[in-house]
PDB file of C-alpha atoms and ligand atoms in Angstrom:
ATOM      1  CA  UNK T   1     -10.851  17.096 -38.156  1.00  0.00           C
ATOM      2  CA  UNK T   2     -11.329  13.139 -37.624  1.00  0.00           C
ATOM      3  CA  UNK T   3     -14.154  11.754 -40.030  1.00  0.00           C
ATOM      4  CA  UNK T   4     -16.657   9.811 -37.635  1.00  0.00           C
ATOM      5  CA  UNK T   5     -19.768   7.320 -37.819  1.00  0.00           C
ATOM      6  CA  UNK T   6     -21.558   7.947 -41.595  1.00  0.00           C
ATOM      7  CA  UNK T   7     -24.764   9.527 -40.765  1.00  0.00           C
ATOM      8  CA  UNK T   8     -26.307   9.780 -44.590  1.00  0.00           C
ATOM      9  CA  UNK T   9     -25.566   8.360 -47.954  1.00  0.00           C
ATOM     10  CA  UNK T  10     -27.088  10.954 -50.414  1.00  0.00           C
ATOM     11  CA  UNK T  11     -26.783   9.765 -54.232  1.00  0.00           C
ATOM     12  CA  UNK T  12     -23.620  11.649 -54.443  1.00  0.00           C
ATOM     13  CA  UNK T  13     -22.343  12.572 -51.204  1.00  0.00           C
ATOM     14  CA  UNK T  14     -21.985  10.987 -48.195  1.00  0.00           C
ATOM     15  CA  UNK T  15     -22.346  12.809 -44.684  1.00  0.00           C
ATOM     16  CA  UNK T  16     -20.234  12.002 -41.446  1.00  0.00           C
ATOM     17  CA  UNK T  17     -19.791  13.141 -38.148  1.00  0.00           C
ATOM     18  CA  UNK T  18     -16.607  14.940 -36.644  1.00  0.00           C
ATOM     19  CA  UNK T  19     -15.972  14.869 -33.007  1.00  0.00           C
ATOM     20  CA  UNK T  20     -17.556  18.333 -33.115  1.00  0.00           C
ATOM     21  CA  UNK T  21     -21.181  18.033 -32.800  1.00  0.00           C
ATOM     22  CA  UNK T  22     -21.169  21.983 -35.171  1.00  0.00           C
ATOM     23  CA  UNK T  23     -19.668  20.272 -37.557  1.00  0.00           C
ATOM     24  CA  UNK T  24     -20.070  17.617 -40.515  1.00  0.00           C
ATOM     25  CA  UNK T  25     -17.508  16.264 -43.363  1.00  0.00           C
ATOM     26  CA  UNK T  26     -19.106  15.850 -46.694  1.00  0.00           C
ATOM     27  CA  UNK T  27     -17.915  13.471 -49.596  1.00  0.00           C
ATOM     28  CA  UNK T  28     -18.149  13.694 -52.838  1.00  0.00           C
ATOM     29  CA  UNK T  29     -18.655  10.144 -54.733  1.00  0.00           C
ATOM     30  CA  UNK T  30     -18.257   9.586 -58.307  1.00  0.00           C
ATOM     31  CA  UNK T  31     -21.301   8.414 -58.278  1.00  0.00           C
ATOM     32  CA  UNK T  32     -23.904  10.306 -60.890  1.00  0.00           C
ATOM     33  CA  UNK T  33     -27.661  10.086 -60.887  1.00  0.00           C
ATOM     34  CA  UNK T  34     -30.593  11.484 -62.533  1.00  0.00           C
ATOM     35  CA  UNK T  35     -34.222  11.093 -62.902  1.00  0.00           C
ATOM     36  CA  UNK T  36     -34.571  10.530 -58.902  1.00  0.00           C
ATOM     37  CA  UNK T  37     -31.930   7.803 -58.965  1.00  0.00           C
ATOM     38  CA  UNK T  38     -33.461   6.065 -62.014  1.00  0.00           C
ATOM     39  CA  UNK T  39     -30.081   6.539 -64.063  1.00  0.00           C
ATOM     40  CA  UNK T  40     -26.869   6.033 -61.832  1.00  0.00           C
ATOM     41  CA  UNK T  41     -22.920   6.050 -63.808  1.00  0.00           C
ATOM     42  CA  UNK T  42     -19.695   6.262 -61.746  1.00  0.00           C
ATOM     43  CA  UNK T  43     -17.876   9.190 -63.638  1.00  0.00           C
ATOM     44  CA  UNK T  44     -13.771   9.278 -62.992  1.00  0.00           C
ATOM     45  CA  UNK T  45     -12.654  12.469 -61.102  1.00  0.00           C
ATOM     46  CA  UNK T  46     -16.030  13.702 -60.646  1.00  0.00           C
ATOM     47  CA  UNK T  47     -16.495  13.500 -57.034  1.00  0.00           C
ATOM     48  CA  UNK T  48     -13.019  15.446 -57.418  1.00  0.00           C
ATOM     49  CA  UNK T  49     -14.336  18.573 -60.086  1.00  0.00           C
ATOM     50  CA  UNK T  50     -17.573  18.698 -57.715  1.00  0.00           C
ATOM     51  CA  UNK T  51     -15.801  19.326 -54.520  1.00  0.00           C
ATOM     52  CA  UNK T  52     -13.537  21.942 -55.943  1.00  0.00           C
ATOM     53  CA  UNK T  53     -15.911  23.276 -57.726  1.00  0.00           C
ATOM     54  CA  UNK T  54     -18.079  23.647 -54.883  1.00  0.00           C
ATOM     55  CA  UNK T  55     -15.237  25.011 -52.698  1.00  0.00           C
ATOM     56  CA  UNK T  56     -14.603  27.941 -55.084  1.00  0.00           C
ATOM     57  CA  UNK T  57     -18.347  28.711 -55.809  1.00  0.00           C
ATOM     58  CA  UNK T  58     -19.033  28.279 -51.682  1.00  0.00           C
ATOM     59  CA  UNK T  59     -16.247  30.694 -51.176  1.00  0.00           C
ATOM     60  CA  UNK T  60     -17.341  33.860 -53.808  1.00  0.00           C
ATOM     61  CA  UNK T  61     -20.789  33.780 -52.437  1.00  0.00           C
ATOM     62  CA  UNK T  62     -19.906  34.190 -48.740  1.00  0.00           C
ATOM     63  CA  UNK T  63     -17.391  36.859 -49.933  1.00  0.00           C
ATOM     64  CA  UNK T  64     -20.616  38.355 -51.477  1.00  0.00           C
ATOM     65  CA  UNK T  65     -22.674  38.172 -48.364  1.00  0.00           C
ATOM     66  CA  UNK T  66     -23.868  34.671 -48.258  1.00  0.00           C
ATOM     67  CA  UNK T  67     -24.469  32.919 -45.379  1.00  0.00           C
ATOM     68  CA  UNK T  68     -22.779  29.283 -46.271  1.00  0.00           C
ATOM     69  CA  UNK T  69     -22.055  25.813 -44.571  1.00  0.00           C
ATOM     70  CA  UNK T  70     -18.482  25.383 -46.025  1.00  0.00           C
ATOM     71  CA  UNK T  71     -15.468  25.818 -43.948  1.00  0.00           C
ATOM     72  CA  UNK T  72     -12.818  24.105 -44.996  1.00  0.00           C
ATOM     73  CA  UNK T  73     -11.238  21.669 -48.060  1.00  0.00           C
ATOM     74  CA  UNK T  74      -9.828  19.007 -46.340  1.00  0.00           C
ATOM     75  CA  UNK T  75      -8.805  16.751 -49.036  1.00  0.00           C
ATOM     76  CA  UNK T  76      -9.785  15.933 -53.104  1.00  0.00           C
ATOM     77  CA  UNK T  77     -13.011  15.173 -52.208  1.00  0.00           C
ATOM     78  CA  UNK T  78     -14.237  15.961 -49.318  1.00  0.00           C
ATOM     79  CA  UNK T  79     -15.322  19.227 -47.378  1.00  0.00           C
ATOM     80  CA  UNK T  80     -15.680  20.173 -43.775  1.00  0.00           C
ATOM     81  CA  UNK T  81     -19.249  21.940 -43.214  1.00  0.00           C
ATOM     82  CA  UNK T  82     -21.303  23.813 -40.375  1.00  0.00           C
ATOM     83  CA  UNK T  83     -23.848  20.950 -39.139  1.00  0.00           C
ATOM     84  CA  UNK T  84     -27.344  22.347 -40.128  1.00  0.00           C
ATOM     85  CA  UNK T  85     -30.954  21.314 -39.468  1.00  0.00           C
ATOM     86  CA  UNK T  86     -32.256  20.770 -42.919  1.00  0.00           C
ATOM     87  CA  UNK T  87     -35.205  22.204 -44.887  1.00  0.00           C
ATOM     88  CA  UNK T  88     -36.693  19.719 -46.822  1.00  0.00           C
ATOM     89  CA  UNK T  89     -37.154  21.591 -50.005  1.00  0.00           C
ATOM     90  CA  UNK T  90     -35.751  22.911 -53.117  1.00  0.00           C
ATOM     91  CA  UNK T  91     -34.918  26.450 -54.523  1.00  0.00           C
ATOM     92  CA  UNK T  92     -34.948  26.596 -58.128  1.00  0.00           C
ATOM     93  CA  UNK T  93     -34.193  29.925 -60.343  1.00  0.00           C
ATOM     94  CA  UNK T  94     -34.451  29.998 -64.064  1.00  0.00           C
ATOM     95  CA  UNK T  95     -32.696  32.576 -66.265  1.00  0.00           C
ATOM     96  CA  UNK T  96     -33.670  30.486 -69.433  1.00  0.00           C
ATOM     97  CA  UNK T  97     -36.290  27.789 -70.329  1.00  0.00           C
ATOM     98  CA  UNK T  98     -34.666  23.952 -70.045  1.00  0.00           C
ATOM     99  CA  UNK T  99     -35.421  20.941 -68.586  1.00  0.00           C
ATOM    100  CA  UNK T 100     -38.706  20.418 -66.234  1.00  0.00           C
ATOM    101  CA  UNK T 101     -40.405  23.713 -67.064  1.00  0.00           C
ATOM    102  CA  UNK T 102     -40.111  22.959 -70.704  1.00  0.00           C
ATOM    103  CA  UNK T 103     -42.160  19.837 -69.926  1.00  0.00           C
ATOM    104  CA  UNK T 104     -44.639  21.044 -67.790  1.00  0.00           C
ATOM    105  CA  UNK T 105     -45.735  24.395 -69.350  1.00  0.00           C
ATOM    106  CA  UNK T 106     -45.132  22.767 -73.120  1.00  0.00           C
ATOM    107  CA  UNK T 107     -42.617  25.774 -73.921  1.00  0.00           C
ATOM    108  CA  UNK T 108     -39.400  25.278 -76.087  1.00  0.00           C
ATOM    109  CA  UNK T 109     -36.141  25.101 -74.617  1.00  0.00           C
ATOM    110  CA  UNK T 110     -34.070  28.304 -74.598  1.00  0.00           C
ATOM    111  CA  UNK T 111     -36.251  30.997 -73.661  1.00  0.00           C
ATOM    112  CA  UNK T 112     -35.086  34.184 -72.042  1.00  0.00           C
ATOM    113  CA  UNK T 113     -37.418  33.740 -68.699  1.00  0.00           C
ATOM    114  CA  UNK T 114     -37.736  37.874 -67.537  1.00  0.00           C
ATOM    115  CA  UNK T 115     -38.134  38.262 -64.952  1.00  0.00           C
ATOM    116  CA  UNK T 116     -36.486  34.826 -63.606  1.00  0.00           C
ATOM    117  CA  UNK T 117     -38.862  32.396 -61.948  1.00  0.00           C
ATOM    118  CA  UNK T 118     -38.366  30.958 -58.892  1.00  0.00           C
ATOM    119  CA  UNK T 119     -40.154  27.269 -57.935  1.00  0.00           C
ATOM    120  CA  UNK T 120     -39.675  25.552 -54.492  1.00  0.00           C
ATOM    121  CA  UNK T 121     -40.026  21.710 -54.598  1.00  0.00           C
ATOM    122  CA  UNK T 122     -40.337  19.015 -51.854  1.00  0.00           C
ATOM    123  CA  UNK T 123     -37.096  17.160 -51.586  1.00  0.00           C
ATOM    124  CA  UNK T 124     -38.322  13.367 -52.035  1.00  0.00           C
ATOM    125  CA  UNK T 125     -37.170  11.203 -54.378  1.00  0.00           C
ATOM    126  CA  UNK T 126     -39.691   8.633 -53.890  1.00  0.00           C
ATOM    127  CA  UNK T 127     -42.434  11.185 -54.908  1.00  0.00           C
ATOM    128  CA  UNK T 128     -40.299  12.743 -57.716  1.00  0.00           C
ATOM    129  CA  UNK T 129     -39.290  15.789 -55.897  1.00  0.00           C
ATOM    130  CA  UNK T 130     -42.887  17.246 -56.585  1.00  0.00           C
ATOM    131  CA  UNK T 131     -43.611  20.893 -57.008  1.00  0.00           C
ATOM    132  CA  UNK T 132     -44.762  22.898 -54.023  1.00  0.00           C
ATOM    133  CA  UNK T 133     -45.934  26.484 -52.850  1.00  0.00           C
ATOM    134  CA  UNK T 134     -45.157  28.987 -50.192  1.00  0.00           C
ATOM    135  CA  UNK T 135     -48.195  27.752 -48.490  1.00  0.00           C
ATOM    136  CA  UNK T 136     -47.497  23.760 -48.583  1.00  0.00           C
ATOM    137  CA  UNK T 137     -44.070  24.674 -46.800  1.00  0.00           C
ATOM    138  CA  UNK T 138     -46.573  27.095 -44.047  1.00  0.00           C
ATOM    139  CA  UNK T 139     -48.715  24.542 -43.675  1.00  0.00           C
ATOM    140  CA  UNK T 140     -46.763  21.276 -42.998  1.00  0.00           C
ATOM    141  CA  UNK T 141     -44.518  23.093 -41.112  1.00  0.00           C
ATOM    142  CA  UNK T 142     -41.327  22.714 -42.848  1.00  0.00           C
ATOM    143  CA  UNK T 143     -40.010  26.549 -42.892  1.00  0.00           C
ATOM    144  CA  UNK T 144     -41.476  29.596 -41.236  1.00  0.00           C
ATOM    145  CA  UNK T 145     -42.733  32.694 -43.693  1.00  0.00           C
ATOM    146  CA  UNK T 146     -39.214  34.148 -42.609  1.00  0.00           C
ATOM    147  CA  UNK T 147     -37.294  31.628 -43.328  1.00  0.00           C
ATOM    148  CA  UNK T 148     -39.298  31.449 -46.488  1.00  0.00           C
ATOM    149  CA  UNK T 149     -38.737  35.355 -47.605  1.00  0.00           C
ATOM    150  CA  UNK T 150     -35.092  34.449 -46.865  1.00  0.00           C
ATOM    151  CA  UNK T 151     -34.594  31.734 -48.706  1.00  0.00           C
ATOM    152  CA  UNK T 152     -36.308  33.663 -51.912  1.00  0.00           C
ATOM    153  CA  UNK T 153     -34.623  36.385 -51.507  1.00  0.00           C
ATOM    154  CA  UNK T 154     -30.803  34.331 -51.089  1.00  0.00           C
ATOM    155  CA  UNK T 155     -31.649  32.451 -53.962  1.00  0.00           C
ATOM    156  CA  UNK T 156     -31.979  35.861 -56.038  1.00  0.00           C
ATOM    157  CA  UNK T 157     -29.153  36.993 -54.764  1.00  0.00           C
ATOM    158  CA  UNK T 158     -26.732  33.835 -55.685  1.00  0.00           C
ATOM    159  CA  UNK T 159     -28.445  34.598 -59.304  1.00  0.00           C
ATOM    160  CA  UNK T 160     -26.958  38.156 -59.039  1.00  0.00           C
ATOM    161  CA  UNK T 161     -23.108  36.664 -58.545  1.00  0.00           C
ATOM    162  CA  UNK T 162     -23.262  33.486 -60.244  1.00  0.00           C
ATOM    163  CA  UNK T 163     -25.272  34.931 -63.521  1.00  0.00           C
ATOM    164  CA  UNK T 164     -22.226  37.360 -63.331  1.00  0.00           C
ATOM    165  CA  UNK T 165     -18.989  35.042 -62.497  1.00  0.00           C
ATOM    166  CA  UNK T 166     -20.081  32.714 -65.050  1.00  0.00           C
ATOM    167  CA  UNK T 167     -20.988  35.463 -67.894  1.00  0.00           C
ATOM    168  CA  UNK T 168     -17.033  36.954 -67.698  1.00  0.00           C
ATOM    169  CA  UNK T 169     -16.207  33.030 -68.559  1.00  0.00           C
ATOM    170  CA  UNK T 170     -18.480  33.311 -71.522  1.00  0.00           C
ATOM    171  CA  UNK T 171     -20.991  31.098 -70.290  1.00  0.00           C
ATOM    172  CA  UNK T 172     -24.828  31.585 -69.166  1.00  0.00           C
ATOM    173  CA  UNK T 173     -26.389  30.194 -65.932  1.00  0.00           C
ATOM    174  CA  UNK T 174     -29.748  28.922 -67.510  1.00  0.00           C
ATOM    175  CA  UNK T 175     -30.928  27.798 -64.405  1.00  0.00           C
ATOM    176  CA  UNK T 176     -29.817  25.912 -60.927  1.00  0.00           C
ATOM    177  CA  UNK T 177     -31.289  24.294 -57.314  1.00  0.00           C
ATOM    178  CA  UNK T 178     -30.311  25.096 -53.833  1.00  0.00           C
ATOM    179  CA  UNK T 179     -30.826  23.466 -50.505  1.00  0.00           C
ATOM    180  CA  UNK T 180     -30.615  25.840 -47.445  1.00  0.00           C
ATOM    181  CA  UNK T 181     -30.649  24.832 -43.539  1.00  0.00           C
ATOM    182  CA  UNK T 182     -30.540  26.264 -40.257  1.00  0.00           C
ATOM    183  CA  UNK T 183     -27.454  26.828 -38.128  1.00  0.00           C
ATOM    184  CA  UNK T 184     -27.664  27.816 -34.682  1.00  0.00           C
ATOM    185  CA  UNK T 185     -31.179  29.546 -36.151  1.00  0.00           C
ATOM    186  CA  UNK T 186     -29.604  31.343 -38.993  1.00  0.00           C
ATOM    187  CA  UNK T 187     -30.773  30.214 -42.856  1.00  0.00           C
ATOM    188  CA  UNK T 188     -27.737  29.326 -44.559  1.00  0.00           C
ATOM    189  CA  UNK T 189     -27.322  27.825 -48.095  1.00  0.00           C
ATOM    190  CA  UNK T 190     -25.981  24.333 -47.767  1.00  0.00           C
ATOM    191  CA  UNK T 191     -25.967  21.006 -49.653  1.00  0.00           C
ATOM    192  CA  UNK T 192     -23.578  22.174 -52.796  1.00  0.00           C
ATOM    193  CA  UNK T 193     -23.189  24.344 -56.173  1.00  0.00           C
ATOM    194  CA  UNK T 194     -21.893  22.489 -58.977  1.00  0.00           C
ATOM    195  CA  UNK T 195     -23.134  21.463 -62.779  1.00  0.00           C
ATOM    196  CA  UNK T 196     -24.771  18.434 -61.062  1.00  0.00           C
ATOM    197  CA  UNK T 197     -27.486  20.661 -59.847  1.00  0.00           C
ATOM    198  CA  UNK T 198     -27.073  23.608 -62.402  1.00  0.00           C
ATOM    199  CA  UNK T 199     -27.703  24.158 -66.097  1.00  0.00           C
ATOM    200  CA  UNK T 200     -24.645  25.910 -68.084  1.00  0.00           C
ATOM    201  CA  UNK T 201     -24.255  26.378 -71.701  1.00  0.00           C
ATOM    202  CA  UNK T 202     -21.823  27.799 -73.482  1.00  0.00           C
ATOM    203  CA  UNK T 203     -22.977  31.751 -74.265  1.00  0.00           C
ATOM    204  CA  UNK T 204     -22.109  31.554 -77.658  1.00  0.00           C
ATOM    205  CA  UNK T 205     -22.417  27.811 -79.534  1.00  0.00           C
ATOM    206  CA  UNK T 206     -25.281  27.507 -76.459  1.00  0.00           C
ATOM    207  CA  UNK T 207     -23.151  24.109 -75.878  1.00  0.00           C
ATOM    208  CA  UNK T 208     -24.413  22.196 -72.739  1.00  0.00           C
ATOM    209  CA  UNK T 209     -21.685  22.264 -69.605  1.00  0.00           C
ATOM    210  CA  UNK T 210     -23.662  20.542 -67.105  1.00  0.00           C
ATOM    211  CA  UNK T 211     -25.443  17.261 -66.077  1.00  0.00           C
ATOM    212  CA  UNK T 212     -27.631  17.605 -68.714  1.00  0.00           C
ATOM    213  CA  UNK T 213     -24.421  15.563 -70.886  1.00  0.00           C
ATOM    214  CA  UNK T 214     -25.245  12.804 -68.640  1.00  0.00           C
ATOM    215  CA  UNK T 215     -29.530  12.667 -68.529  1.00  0.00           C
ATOM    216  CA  UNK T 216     -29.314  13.370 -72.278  1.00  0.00           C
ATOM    217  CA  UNK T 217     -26.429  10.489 -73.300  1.00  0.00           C
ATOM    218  CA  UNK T 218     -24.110  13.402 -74.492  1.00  0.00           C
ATOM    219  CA  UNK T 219     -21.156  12.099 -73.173  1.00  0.00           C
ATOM    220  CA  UNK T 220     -17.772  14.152 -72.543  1.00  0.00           C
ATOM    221  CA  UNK T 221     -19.567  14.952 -68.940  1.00  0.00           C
ATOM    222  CA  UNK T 222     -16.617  15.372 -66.505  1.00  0.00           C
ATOM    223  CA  UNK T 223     -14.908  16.468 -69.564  1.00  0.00           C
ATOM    224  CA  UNK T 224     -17.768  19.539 -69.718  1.00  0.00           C
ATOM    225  CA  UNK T 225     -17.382  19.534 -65.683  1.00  0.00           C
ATOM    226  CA  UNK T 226     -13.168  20.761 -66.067  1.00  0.00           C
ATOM    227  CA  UNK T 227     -13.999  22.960 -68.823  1.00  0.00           C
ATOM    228  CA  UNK T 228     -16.183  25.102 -66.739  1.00  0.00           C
ATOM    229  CA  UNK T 229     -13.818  24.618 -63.990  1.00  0.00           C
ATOM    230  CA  UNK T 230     -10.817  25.776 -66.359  1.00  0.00           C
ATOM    231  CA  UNK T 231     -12.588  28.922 -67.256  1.00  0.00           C
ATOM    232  CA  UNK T 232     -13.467  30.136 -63.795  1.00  0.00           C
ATOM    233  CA  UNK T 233      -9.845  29.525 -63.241  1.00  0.00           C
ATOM    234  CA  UNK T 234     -10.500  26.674 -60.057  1.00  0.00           C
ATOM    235  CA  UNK T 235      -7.047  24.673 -59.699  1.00  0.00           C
ATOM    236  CA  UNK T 236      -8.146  20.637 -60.188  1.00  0.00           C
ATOM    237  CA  UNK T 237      -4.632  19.551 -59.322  1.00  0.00           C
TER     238      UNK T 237
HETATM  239  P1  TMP Q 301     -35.590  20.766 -63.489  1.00  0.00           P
HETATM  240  O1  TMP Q 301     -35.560  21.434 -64.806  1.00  0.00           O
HETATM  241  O2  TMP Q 301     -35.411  19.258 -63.545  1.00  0.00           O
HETATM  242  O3  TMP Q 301     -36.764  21.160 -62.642  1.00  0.00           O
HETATM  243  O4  TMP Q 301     -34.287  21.264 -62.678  1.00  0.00           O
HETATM  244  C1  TMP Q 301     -33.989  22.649 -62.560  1.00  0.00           C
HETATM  245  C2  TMP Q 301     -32.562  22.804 -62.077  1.00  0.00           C
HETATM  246  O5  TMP Q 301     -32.444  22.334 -60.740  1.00  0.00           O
HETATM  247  C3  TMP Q 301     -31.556  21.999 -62.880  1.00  0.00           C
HETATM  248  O6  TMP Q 301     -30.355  22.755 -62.999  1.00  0.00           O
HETATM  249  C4  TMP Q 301     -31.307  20.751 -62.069  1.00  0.00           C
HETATM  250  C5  TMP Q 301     -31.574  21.211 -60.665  1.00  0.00           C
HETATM  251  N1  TMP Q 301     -32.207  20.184 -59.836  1.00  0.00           N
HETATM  252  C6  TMP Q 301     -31.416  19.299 -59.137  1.00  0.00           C
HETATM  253  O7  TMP Q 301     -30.187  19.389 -59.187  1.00  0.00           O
HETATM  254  N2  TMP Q 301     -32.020  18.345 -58.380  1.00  0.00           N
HETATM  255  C7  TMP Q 301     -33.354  18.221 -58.278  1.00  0.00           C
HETATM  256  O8  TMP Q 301     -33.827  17.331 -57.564  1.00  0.00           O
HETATM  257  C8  TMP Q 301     -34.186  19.169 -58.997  1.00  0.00           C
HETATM  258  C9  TMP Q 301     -35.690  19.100 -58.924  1.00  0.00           C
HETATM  259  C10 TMP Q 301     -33.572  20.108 -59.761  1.00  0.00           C
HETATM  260  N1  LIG Q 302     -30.530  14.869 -58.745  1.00  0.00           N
HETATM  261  C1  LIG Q 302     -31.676  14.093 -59.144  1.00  0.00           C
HETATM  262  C2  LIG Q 302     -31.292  12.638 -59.377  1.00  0.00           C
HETATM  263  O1  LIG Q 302     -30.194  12.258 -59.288  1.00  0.00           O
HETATM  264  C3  LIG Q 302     -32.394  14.726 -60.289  1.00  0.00           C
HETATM  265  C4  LIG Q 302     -31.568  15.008 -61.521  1.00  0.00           C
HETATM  266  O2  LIG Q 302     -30.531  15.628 -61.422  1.00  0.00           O
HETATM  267  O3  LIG Q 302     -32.008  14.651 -62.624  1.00  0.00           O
HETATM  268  O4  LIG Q 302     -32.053  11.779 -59.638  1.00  0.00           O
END
């Protein structure tokens, strides 16, 4: 498949057309951000770990039932995809107290969350990728109540398999985002599944796996990245 004009430049991936109008190549950049772009590192091999890492996750879930956008690994880095039609917001699950939630409700970090909660927010970065409701989405149009009961109820479902997959590797899913679109009608999850937009922490030391190394100065981040990969046995050669 023959990568065409650039369409988008994300803060990690960049989007291009194919000479199939169904279809988009994705590619992952080293490039890391956080805080809505406020924080931005180049990271060796990481555009590399997220693809694969992506590819493998992509792959269990739609053997599991998931409707996905990936297709096809066409080289270290990038990804051919099904061309969707956005929605414009986030789906966020939390097994375990971190990050945003810990700031907004004034709880400590590490909390067993049961049941887990679920939070949509708009995706802009310019107005810090605000919280939002079932009815915000209803009312400015951006999903239908459908397409909203689906997404909830995908979401939950990824929780399901992923909670599982990455407990047998010894290592708990505290929390993580997804981005879901539209193909010819049908909501599908899309954008990508890696420890940029996941929380992962070792299940016994509670050590942090994910981009939290990077917003939090850690260090070792593509480092934690492999491990993970390593574990789940995904091949990074
Ligand atoms: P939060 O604690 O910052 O709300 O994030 C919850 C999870 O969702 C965390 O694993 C990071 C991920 N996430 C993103 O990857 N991008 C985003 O824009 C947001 C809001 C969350
Ligand atoms: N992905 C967002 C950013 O790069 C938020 C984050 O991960 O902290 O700014």
């Amino acid at each position: 498949m023959q990568k065409k004009a650039l369409l988008v430049t994300g803060k990690a991936k960049s989007v291009y057309a194919t000479d199939d109008d169904d279809r988009l190549v994705i590619h992952f950049r080293n490039d890391t951000s956080a805080f809505d772009g406020e924080k931005k590192e180049q990271l060796d091999r990481k555009g590399m770990v997220n693809n694969k890492f992506n590819a493998f996750i992509m792959q269990k879930l739609a053997t599991a039932g998931i409707p996905t956008h990936f297709i096809d690994l066409l080289s270290d880095d990038e990804v051919l995809v099904k061309r969707m039609d956005m929605i414009p917001v986030e789906c966020v699950v939390r097994n375990i107290s971190a990050g945003s939630i810990c700031r907004r409700l004034g709880v400590e970090e590490g909390l067993e969350l049961n049941p887990p909660t679920f939070e949509f927010f708009l995706k802009n970065d310019t107005l810090h990728d605000p919280m939002i409701n079932d009815y915000h989405i209803r009312a400015f149009g951006w999903a239908s109540d459908e397409e909203v009961a689906t997404m909830k109820a995908l979401t939950f479902k990824v929780n399901d398999i992923l909670k599982a997959l990455f407990a047998e590797a010894g290592m708990l899913l505290v929390d993580y985002k997804l981005e879901f679109g539209r193909f010819h009608g049908e909501v599908t999850l899309g954008d990508e599944f890696s420890p940029d937009g996941c929380r992962l922490w070792d299940a016994q030391s509670r050590k942090k796996l994910d981009k939290d190394r990077f917003r939090q100065g850690l260090g070792g981040v593509v480092e934690a990245y492999e491990e993970v990969a390593q574990r789940l046995g995904i091949d990074l050669v």
